[in-house]
Amino acid sequence: MFTISEFSKIALVPVTLLRYYEKIGLFSPEHVDSMNSYRYYSAEQLPDLGRILALKELGLSLDQIARLIKDEV
């Protein structure tokens, strides 16, 4: 498990982007500590984030990406 800052460095994205994606329900941490609200991500989540970033790079909106992920396309 990685903290949000560790995961952002590995994924080469800003922490603010991870927080925003969580806020809009697009990409959530694997675990949120109930005591301190720290977010933890796993290595297995990297491909999911990569897919989101690739679809964004192709010009899809976040709404379109969310629908694709929800429908497991």
XYZ file of C-alpha atoms in Angstrom:
73
model
C 0.000 0.000 0.000
C 1.181 3.486 -0.867
C 0.236 6.820 0.631
C -1.317 9.314 -1.736
C 1.987 11.167 -2.121
C 3.927 7.965 -2.828
C 1.316 6.825 -5.345
C 1.290 10.202 -7.083
C 5.080 10.044 -7.513
C 4.922 6.513 -8.910
C 2.061 7.396 -11.263
C 3.612 10.764 -12.192
C 0.434 12.696 -11.411
C -0.189 15.447 -8.862
C -1.824 14.616 -5.544
C -4.488 17.179 -6.381
C -5.479 15.141 -9.437
C -5.955 12.007 -7.316
C -8.023 13.964 -4.813
C -10.124 15.458 -7.619
C -10.731 12.079 -9.257
C -11.798 10.735 -5.873
C -14.102 13.712 -5.324
C -15.919 13.141 -8.616
C -16.051 9.377 -8.072
C -13.756 8.462 -10.950
C -10.838 6.892 -9.079
C -10.821 6.092 -5.376
C -8.126 4.902 -2.999
C -8.173 1.253 -2.078
C -8.339 2.141 1.603
C -9.060 5.259 3.657
C -7.977 5.099 7.284
C -10.987 5.870 9.479
C -8.820 7.369 12.216
C -6.878 9.939 10.204
C -8.493 9.888 6.710
C -5.162 8.994 5.075
C -5.652 7.561 1.618
C -3.837 4.403 0.556
C -3.458 3.063 -2.966
C -2.197 -0.283 -4.227
C 0.096 -1.118 -7.125
C -2.821 -2.979 -8.711
C -4.570 0.385 -9.198
C -1.864 1.767 -11.493
C -3.330 0.233 -14.688
C -6.759 1.688 -13.862
C -5.304 5.145 -13.426
C -3.251 4.683 -16.584
C -6.417 3.842 -18.499
C -8.122 6.997 -17.231
C -5.133 9.119 -18.191
C -4.891 7.498 -21.643
C -8.583 8.062 -22.343
C -8.230 11.672 -21.198
C -5.246 12.072 -23.531
C -7.405 10.765 -26.397
C -9.785 13.644 -25.771
C -12.599 11.964 -23.866
C -14.319 13.981 -21.168
C -14.274 12.809 -17.565
C -17.998 12.078 -17.841
C -17.382 9.847 -20.848
C -14.524 8.102 -19.069
C -16.674 7.532 -15.990
C -19.374 5.933 -18.147
C -16.851 3.657 -19.840
C -15.445 2.546 -16.503
C -18.892 2.056 -14.989
C -19.973 -0.062 -17.949
C -16.621 -1.919 -17.846
C -15.994 -1.195 -21.529
